[in-house]
Amino acid sequence: LQITDAEVQSFTERIGAEAAGRLSVEELVQTLIDRQLLTREAQEQGLQQDADLQRRLAESETEELARMMLSRQLQAATVTEQEVSRAFTEQGWNEQVRALEIFVPTVSLARQVLQQVASGRDFMDVGRQFSVDPYYNVPSGEARQSVYQAYDRPRVIVEALFRLPVGGVSEPLPQHGGFVIAAVADRRKVDLPEVHEEIAEALIAEKRKQLRNSYLRHLKWDFRTSFHPEGMDLVVAVLRGETPGSDLEAAQRQQPVYAFEGFEMDVAEVLDAVGTARASWPEVDADAVNKKLSEGHFPNLLMARDARRKGVDKTEAFLAWRRAQQQDLMLLGLRQSVIDEDAVVQ
């Protein structure tokens, strides 16, 4: 076995500087040797030909190619000092609101909180009685204190607070499956140096969003994207339970929902991409399906296709990533086979 400096460097980059920093060079090299030996064992078992591994590798390839293409597009997302200064003076970044927040899990408790506050009871005192941890659903014993800029999140809370005067109390605001009642404790003016980093990050995030949307619009036009409502109707019927997915014929599963120049997204692919997400939808319809697709699968498919036609999948950077990804999946498969063997023996 031979472990090169390039392989050590590549492995270090993959696991991250923090993880690599906990290992000596000798430990890194030994880890790579172990991986090579285990990979040989996996290859001898033919795991590289496993159908599930090939499917997972193809999915990962699509995501990585999309990531690489998007990264190229987002390189132009930079901001100048003039843009930061202008945002500070024109977009409300020169003010902060300190807020007190009481979270309750039900609307009836939210009404009780408002009644207590309206009667003149101290907000912090009410918080000690009613406030619940939004994640563990246990009494927290106090109102939460937060400091917000005008463009912070969650938007529903921040927007409500910036409309209120000092001492003002919001209506119950939906959050974390319950409700937040927020009060403005005070407002303060801030100087540009205090919020310079936050402004720059917000401006870059907005530019990245615009660049991504512009890139995807271009790809939809470039690939001559067309929509097939018959295919979408079939998808919705399956998701609603009106048509059992197991009863679909091959021609129905292959019916296009979206068609592009040179490839299609058919009913089977859309159903697989949506997965179990439909359980959380208030209504199962074409809009809900499209929203789910737009969160990742649809954009990734277009960007990966663009990457392949531009030869990104033939670059050394991608091929090195692919080899490492395939190795990871083979090692996972080898580990699972050992676990299965142990289970049989026991």
Coordinates of C-alpha atoms in Angstrom, one line a residue, residues 109-120 123 126 169-172 181-182:
L109 CA -52.8 29.7 27.3
A110 CA -51.9 32.5 25.0
R111 CA -55.2 34.2 25.8
Q112 CA -54.5 33.8 29.5
V113 CA -51.1 35.4 29.2
L114 CA -52.6 38.4 27.4
Q115 CA -55.3 38.7 30.0
Q116 CA -52.7 38.7 32.8
V117 CA -50.6 41.3 31.0
A118 CA -53.6 43.5 30.2
S119 CA -54.6 43.5 33.9
G120 CA -51.3 45.2 34.7
F123 CA -44.5 40.6 31.9
V126 CA -46.3 36.3 33.9
V169 CA -47.1 43.6 23.6
S170 CA -47.8 41.5 20.5
E171 CA -50.8 39.3 19.7
P172 CA -50.1 35.5 19.9
I181 CA -46.3 36.6 23.0
A182 CA -43.6 39.2 22.7

